[in-house]
Coordinates of C-alpha atoms in Angstrom, one line a residue:
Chain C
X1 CA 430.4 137.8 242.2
X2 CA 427.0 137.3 243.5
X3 CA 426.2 134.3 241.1
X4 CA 428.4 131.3 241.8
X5 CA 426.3 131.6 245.9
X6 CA 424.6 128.6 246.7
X7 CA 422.1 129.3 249.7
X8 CA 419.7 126.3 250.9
X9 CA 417.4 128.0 253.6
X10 CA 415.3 124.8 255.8
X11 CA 414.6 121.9 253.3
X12 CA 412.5 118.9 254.2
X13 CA 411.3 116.7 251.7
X14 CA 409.7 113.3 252.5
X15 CA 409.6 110.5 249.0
X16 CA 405.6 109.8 247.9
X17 CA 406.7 106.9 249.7
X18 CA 406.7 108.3 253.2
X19 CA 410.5 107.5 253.0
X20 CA 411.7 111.3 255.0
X21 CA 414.7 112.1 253.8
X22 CA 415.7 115.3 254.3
X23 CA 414.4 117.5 257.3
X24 CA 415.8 121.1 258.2
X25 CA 419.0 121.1 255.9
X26 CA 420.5 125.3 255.7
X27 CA 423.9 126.2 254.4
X28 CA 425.3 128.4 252.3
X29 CA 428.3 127.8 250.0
X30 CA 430.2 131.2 248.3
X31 CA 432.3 131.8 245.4
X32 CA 435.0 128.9 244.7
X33 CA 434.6 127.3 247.5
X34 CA 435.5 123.4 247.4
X35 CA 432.9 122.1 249.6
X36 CA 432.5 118.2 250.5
X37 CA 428.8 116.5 251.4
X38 CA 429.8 113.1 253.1
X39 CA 427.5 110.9 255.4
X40 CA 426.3 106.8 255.2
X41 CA 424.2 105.5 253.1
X42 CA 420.9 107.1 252.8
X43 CA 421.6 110.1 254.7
X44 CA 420.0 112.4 252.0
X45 CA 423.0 113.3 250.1
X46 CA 421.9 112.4 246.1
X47 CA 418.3 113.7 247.6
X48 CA 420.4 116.9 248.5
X49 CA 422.2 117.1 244.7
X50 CA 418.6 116.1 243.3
X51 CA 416.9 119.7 245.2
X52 CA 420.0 121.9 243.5
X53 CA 419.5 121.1 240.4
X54 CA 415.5 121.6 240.6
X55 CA 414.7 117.5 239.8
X56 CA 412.9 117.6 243.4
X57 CA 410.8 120.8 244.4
X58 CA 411.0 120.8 248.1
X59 CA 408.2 120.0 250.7
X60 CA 409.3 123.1 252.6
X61 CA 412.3 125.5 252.5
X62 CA 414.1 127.5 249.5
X63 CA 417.2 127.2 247.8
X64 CA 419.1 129.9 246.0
X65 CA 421.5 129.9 243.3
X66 CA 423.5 133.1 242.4
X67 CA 421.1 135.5 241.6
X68 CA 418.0 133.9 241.8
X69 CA 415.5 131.2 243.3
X70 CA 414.9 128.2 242.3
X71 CA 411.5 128.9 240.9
X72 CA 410.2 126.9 237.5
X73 CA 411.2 130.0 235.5
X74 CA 414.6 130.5 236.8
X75 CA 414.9 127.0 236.1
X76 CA 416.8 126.7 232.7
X77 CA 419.0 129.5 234.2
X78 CA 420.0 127.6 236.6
X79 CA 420.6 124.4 235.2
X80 CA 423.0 126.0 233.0
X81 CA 425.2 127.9 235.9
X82 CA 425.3 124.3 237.9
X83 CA 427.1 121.7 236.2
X84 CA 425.8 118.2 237.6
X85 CA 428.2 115.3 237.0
X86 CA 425.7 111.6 238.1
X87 CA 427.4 108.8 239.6
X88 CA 427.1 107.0 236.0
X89 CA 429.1 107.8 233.7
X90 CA 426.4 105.9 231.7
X91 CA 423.4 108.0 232.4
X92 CA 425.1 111.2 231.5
X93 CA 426.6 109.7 228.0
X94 CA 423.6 109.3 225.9
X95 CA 424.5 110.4 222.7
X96 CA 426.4 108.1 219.5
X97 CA 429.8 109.5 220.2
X98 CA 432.2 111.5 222.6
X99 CA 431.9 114.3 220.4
X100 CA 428.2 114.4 220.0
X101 CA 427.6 113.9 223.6
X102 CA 430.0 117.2 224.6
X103 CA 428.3 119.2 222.0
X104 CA 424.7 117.9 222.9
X105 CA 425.2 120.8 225.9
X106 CA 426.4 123.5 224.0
X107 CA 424.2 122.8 221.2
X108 CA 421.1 123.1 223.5
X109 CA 422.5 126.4 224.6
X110 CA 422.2 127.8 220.9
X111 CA 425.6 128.4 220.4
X112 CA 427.1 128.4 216.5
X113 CA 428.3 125.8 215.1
X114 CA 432.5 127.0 215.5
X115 CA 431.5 127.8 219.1
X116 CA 430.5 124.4 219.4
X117 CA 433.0 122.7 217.9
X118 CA 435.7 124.5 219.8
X119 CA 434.1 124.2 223.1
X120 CA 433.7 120.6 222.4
X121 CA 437.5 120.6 221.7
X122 CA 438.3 122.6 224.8
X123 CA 436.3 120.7 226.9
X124 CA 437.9 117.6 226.2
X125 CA 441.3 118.8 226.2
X126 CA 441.0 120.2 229.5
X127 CA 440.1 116.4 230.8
X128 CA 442.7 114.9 228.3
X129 CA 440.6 113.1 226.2
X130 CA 440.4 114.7 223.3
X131 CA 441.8 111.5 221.4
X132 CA 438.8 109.6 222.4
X133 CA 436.2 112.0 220.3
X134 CA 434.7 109.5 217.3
X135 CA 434.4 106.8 219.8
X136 CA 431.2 105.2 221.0
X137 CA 430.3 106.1 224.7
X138 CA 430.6 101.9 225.7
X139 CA 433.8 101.2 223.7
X140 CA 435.4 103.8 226.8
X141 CA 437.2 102.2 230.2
X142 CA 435.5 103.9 233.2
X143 CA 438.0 106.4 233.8
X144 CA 437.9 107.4 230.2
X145 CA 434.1 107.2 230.9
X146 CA 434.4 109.5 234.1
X147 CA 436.3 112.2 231.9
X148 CA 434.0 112.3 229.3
X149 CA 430.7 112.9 232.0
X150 CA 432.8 115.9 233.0
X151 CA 433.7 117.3 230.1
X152 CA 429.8 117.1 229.0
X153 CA 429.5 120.0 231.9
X154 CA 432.5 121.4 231.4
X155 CA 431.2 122.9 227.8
X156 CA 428.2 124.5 229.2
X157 CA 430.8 126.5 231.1
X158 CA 429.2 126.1 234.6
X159 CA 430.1 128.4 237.3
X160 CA 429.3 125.7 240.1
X161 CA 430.2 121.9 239.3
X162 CA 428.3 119.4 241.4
X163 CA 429.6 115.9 241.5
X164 CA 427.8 113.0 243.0
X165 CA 430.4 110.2 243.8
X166 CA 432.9 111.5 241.5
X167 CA 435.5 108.5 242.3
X168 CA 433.8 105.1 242.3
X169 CA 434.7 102.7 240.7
X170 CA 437.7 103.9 239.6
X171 CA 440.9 102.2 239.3
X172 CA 443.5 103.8 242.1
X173 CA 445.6 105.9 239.0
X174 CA 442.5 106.7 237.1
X175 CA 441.1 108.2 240.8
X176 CA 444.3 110.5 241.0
X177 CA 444.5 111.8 237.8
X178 CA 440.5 112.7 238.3
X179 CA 442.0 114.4 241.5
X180 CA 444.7 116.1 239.8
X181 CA 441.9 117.2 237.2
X182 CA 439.3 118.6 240.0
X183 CA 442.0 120.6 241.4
X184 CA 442.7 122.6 237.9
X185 CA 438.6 123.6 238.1
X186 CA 438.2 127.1 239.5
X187 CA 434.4 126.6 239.8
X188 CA 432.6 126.3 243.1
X189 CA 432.9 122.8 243.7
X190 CA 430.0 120.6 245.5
X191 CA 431.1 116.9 246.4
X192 CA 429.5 114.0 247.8
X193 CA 431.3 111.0 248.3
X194 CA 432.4 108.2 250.4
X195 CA 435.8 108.8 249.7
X196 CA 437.3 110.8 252.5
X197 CA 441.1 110.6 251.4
X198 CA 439.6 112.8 248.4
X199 CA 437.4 115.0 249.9
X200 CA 440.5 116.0 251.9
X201 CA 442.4 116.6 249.0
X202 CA 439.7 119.0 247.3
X203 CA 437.9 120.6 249.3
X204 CA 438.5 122.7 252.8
X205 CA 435.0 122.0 254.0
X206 CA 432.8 119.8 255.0
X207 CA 429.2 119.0 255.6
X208 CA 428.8 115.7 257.5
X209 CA 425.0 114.8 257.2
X210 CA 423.1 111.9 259.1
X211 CA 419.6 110.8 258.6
X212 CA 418.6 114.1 256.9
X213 CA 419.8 116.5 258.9
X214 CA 423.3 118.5 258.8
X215 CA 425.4 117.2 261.6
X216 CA 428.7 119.2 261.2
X217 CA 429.6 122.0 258.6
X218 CA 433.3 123.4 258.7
X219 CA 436.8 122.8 258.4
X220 CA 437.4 119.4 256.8
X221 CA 440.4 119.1 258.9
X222 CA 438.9 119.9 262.2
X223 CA 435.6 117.6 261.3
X224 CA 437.9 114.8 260.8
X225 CA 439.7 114.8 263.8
X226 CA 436.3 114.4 265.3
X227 CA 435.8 110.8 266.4
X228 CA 432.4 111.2 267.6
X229 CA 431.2 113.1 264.8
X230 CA 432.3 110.4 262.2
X231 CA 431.5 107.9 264.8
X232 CA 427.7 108.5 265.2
X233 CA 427.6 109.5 261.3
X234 CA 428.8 105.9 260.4
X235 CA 431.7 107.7 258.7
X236 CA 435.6 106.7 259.7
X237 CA 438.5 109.2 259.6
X238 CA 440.2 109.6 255.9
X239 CA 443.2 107.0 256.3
X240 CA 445.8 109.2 255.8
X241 CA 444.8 110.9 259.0
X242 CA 444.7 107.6 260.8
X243 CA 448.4 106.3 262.3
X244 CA 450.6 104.6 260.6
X245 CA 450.1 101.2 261.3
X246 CA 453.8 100.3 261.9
X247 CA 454.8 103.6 263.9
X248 CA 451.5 104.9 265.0
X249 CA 452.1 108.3 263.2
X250 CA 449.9 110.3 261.5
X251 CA 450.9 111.5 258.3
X252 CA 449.1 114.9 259.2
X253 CA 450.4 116.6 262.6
X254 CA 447.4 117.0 264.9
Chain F
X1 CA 424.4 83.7 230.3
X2 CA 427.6 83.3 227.4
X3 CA 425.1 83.5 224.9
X4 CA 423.9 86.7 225.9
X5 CA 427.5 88.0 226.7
X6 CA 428.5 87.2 223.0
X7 CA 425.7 88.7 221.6
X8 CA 427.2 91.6 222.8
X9 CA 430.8 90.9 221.7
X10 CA 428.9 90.6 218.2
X11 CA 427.1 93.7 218.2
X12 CA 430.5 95.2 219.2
X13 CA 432.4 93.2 216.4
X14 CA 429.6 94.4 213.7
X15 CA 430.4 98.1 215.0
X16 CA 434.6 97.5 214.6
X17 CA 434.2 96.6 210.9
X18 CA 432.0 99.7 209.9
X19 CA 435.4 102.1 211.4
X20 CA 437.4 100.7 208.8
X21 CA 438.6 103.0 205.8
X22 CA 437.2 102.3 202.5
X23 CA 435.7 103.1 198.8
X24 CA 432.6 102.0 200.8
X25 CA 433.2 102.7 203.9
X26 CA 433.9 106.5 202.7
X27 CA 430.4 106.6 200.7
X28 CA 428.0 109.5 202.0
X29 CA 425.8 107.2 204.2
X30 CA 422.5 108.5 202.9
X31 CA 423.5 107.1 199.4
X32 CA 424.4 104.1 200.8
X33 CA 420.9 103.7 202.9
X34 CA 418.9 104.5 199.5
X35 CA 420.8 102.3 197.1
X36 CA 419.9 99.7 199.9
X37 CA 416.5 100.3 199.7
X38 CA 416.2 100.6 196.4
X39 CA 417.8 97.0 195.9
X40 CA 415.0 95.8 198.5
X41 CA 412.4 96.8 196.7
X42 CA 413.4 95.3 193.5
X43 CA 414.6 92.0 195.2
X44 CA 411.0 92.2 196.4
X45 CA 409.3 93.2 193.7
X46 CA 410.0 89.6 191.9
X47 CA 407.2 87.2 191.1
X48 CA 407.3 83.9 194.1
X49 CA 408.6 82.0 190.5
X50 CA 411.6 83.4 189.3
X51 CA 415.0 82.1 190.6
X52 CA 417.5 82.3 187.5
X53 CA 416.9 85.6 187.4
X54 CA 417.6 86.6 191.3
X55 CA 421.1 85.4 191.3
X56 CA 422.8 88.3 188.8
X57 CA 422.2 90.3 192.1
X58 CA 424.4 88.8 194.5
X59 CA 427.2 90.8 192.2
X60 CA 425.7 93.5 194.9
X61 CA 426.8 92.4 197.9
X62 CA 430.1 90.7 197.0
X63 CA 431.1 93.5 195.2
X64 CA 430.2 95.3 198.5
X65 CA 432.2 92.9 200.6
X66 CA 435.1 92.4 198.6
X67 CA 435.6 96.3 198.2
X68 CA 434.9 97.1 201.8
X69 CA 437.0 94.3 202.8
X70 CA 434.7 92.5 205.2
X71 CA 435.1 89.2 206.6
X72 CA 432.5 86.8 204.2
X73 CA 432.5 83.7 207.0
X74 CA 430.9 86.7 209.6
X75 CA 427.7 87.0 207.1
X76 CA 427.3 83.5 206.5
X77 CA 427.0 82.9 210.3
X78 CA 425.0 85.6 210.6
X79 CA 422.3 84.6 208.1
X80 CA 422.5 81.1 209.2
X81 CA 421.5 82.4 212.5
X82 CA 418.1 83.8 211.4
X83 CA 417.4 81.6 208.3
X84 CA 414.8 79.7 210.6
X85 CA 412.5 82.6 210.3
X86 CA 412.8 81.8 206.5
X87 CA 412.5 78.4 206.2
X88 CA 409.6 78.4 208.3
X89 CA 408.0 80.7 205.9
X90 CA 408.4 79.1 203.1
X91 CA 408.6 74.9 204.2
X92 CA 404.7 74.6 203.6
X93 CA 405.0 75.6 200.1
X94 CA 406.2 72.3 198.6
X95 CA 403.4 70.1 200.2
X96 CA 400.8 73.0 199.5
X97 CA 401.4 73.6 195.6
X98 CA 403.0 70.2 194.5
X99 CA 402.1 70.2 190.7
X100 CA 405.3 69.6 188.8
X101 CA 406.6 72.8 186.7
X102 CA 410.0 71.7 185.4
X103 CA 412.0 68.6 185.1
X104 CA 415.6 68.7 185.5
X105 CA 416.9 65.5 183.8
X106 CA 413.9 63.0 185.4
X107 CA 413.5 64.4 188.0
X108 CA 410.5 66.3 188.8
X109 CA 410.7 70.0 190.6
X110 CA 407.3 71.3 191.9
X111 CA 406.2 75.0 191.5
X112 CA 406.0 74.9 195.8
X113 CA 409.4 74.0 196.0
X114 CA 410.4 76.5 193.6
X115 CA 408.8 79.4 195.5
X116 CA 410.6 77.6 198.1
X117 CA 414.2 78.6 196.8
X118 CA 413.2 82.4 195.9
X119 CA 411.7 83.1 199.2
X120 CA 415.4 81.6 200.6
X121 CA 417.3 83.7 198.2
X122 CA 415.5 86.7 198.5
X123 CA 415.7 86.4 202.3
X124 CA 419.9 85.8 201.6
X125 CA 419.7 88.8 199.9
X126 CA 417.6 91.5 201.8
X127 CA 419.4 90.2 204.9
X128 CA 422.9 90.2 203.2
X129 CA 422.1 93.7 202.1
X130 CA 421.1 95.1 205.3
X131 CA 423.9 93.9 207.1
X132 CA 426.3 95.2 204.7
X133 CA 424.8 98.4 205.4
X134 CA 425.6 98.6 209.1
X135 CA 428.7 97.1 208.7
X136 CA 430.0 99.4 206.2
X137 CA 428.3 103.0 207.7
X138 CA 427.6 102.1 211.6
X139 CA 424.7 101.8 212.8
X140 CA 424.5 105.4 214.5
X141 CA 425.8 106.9 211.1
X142 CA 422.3 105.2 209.4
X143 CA 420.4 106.5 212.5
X144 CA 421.8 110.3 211.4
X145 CA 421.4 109.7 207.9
X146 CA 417.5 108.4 208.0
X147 CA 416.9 111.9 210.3
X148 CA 418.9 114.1 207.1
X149 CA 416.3 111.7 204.6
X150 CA 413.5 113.4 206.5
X151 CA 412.6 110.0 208.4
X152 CA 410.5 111.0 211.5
X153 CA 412.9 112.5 214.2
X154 CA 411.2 110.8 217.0
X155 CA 411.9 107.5 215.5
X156 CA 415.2 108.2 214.7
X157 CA 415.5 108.9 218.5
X158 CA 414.6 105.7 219.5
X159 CA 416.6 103.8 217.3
X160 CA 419.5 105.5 218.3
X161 CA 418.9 105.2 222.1
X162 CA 417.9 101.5 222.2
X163 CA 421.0 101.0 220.2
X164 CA 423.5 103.3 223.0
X165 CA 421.2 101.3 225.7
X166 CA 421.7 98.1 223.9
X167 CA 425.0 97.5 225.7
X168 CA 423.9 98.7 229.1
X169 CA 420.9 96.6 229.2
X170 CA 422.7 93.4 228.0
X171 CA 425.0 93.9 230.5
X172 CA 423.2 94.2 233.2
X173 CA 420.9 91.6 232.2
X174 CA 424.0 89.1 231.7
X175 CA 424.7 89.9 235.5
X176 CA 421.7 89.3 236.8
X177 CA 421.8 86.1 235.0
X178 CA 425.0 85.0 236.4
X179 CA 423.7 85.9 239.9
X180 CA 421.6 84.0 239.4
X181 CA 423.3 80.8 238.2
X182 CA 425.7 81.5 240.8
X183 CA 423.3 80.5 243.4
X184 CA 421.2 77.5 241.3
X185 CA 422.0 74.4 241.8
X186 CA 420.6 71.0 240.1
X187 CA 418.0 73.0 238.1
X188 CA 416.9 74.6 241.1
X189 CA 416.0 77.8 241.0
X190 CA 416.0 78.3 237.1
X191 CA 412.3 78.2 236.8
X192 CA 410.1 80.5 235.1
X193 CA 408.5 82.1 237.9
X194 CA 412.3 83.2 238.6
X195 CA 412.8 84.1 235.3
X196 CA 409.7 86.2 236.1
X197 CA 410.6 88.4 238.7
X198 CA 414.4 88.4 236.8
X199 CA 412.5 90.1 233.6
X200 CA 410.5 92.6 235.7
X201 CA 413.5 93.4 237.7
X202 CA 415.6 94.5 234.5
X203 CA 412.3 96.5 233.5
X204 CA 412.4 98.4 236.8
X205 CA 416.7 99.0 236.7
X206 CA 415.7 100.3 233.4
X207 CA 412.5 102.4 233.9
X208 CA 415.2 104.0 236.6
X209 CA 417.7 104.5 234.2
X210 CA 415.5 106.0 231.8
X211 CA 414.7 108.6 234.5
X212 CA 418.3 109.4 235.2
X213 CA 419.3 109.8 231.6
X214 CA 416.4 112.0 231.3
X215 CA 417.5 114.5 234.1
X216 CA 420.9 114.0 232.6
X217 CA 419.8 115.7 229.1
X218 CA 417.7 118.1 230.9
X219 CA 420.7 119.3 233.3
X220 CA 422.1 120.0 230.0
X221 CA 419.7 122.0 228.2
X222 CA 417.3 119.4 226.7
X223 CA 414.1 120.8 225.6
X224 CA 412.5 117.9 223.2
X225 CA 414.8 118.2 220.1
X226 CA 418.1 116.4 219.6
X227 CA 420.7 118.3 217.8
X228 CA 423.7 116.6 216.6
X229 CA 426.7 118.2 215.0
X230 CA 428.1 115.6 212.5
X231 CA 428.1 116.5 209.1
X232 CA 427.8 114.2 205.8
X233 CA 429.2 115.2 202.4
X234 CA 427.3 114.4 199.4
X235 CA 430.4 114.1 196.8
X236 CA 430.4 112.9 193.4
X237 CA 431.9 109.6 194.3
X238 CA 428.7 108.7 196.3
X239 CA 426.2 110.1 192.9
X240 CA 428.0 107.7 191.0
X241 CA 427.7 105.1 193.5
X242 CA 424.0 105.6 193.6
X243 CA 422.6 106.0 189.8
X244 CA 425.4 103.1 188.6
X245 CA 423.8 100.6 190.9
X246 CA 420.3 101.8 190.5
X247 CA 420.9 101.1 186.9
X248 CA 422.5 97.7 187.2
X249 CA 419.4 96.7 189.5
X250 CA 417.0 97.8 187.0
X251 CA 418.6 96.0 184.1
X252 CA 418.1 92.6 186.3
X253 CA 415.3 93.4 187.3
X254 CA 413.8 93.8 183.6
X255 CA 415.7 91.5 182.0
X256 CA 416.4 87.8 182.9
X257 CA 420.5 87.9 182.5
X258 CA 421.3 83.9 182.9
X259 CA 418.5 83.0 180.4
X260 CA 419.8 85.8 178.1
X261 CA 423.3 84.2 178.3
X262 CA 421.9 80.6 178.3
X263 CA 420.5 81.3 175.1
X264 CA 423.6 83.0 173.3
X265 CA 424.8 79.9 174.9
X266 CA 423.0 77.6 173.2
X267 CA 423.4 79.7 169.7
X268 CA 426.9 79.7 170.0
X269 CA 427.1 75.7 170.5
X270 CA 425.2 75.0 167.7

């Protein structure tokens, strides 16, 4: 299945601003991989989700999704094989209700009006919030809000779900049941977060970036153990693979 | 800073009463937004003289509030809240126009007074009205039911984006504020030019925003036109609604009801 490949091939892109964000990024993610993007602040990771999803036409280099480039044309194409979940919840829910804002996806897509209803209704069963349907988009807590971004992308039926920060600001039980619910997805997965302990639970690979530029892309577990890769990348190891404060063990063996 | 905060709690509290189940809550929206407006227009269509006969219509909106089971102190504060915009309207009109029309007992009433009293009660009334109307159908429900009356879509968009927004920008602006309060002290600090750069900061946050919600809907298959899936039923109960009222509105607004009773009144006593 040739279509859920992501493939970025050299990508610089410097802001109007002169701000240089990203410079020489490659990879190439295939089918249902989970794959986490982590790095400090401003080390070209949103700039990085931006490119996928065709908000940022690179200065230089291509990027590939499935079957095609990212070219204008192959544009709406695209956008409806990547699912992109923002950081706010608030961007993303823009329309009067739950329900409307699900559907708003499907709708576009020109599906009838059962097929929309019923993936609206899947959509939001499959985050368990289907209760919250007639409500209002600010009446929601934010891991109520959280669920309801998701399930916006979950009805356009994405092959590839990309999720910037998909766990702040959430409550510590909120965060695992999002956990428990990013598990269920079979779709390629594309991460980027600050939260380590997560990325470990999700995803078996890594790509630790650092002032625009890949600095490690493998194993999550191996990358982790790396002190001076997370060192020099302002990152710190996930703390359940830091010892035990009391016994000094690790809760993973080494 | 609290007063912002509880605007919001308002706007929220406005939006709790129009999920309740009622006869009027359950009334197809669009007949509810056009017996509104056609009780605007006659409430406006009255001469700046008449007062007797302007009062028959508050049956209107206490029938509405009884029925729908809203809370009556809410309205009062409500209007109280933006009668200024009223009175200042209409407090010339006793010095300008002071030649006496009536007496009540030996006391003299002017006609500027007068106009006085039926540019208050017709502001009661269209204000009363209106809020009725959101409180009773939601303010997103009227949004969807102006597009299906063939209102223009692109201001039916707006309304119903500042009105999601609404929340987002309040609260963001009632942080700001308290950041800033945080860090005044004496009156320090609380000038305008802070205010200023406070204002222009919240237009920037929401310039920003705008351009995130936009790739939002575009990630998801925007393309200029908003679709939405709701649908309204037009039953009989909501006909009725609509050609009962229009009716009662156009009996008061031809004939003067309290005169007519005054004067089988005034038969009847003698």
């Amino acid at each position: 299945m040739s279509h859920h490949i992501i493939e970025v091939n050299d990508l610089h892109y410097t802001y109007p601003d002169g701000t240089s964000a990203l410079s020489g990024i490659s990879f190439r993610i295939t089918h249902g991989e989970s794959v986490a993007i982590v790095g400090a602040n401003a080390a070209g990771k949103s700039t990085l989700l931006l490119h996928l999803n065709g908000f940022i036409t690179p200065n230089i280099g291509k990027i590939r999704i499935g079957d095609f480039s990212l070219t204008k044309k192959t544009l709406p194409m695209i956008r409806r094989t990547l699912g992109m979940v923002f950081q706010d919840p608030d961007d993303q829910l823009f329309m009067p209700t739950i329900y409307d804002d699900v559907a708003f996806g499907p709708i576009n897509l020109g599906l009838s009006k059962e097929d929309v209803h019923n993936k609206v209704l899947d959509a939001l069963s499959s985050v368990g919030i289907l209760h919250l349907k007639d409500r209002p988009p600010y009446r929601l807590s934010g891991g109520e809000r959280r669920a309801a971004a998701i399930a916006t992308v979950i009805a356009m039926s994405p092959d590839i779900l990309v999720m910037d920060e998909p766990t702040s600001n959430l409550d510590p039980k909120s965060r695992r049941n999002l956990i428990e619910l990013l598990k269920t997805f079979k779709h390629t997965k594309i991460i980027a977060t600050h939260d380590l302990d997560m990325a470990v639970d999700l995803c078996e690979r890594v790509i630790v970036m650092h002032n625009g530029k890949i600095v490690a892309d493998g194993s999550i577990m191996e990358i982790f153990q790396n002190d001076s890769i997370l060192f020099s990348s302002h990152l710190e190891k996930p703390l359940r693979m830091q010892g035990c404060p009391k016994c000094q063990n690790s809760f993973i063996e080494k | 800073m609290a007063k912002i905060s509880s605007a919001l709690f308002d706007i929220g509290y406005i939006d709790t009463l129009s999920r309740q189940n009622s006869l009027i809550h359950g009334i197809d929206t669009r007949v509810k937004v056009l017996t509104t407006l056609v009780f605007l227009i006659t409430i406006v269509s009255f001469k700046t003289h008449e007062i007797s006969s302007l009062f028959p219509f508050f049956i209107y909106p206490v029938f509405l509030i009884i029925l729908a089971d809203l809370p009556f102190s809410y309205f009062v504060r409500k209007i109280i809240i933006v009668s200024p915009f009223a009175v200042l309207i209409g407090i010339l009109n006793p010095f300008i126009d002071q030649t006496i029309v009536l007496y009540i007992g030996k006391i003299g009433i002017s006609g500027g007074l007068i106009s006085f009293f039926n540019i208050l009660l017709r502001f009661i009334l269209t204000v009363l009205s209106a809020l009725i109307l959101v409180a009773t159908s939601g303010f997103n429900n009227i949004c969807i039911a102006l597009e299906k009356l063939y209102v223009p879509k692109m201001l039916v968009i707006q309304l119903l984006f500042i009105y999601r927004y609404l929340f987002v920008l309040i609260k963001e602006a009632s942080q700001m504020s308290k950041g800033r309060k945080l860090r005044t002290f004496n009156g320090k600090g609380m000038g305008i030019k802070v205010y200023a750069s406070l204002i222009g900061h919240l237009l920037l946050r929401a310039l920003n925003r705008a351009q995130r919600i936009h790739m939002a809907m575009l990630s998801r298959g925007f393309d200029g036109e908003i679709r939405t899936a709701s649908n309204m039923k037009f039953d009989k109960k909501s006909f009725l609604f609509f050609i009962l009222w229009s009716i009662v509105f156009l009996i008061m607004r031809i004939y003067n009801l309290p005169q007519i009773v005054g004067y089988f009144v005034v038969i009847i006593l003698k």
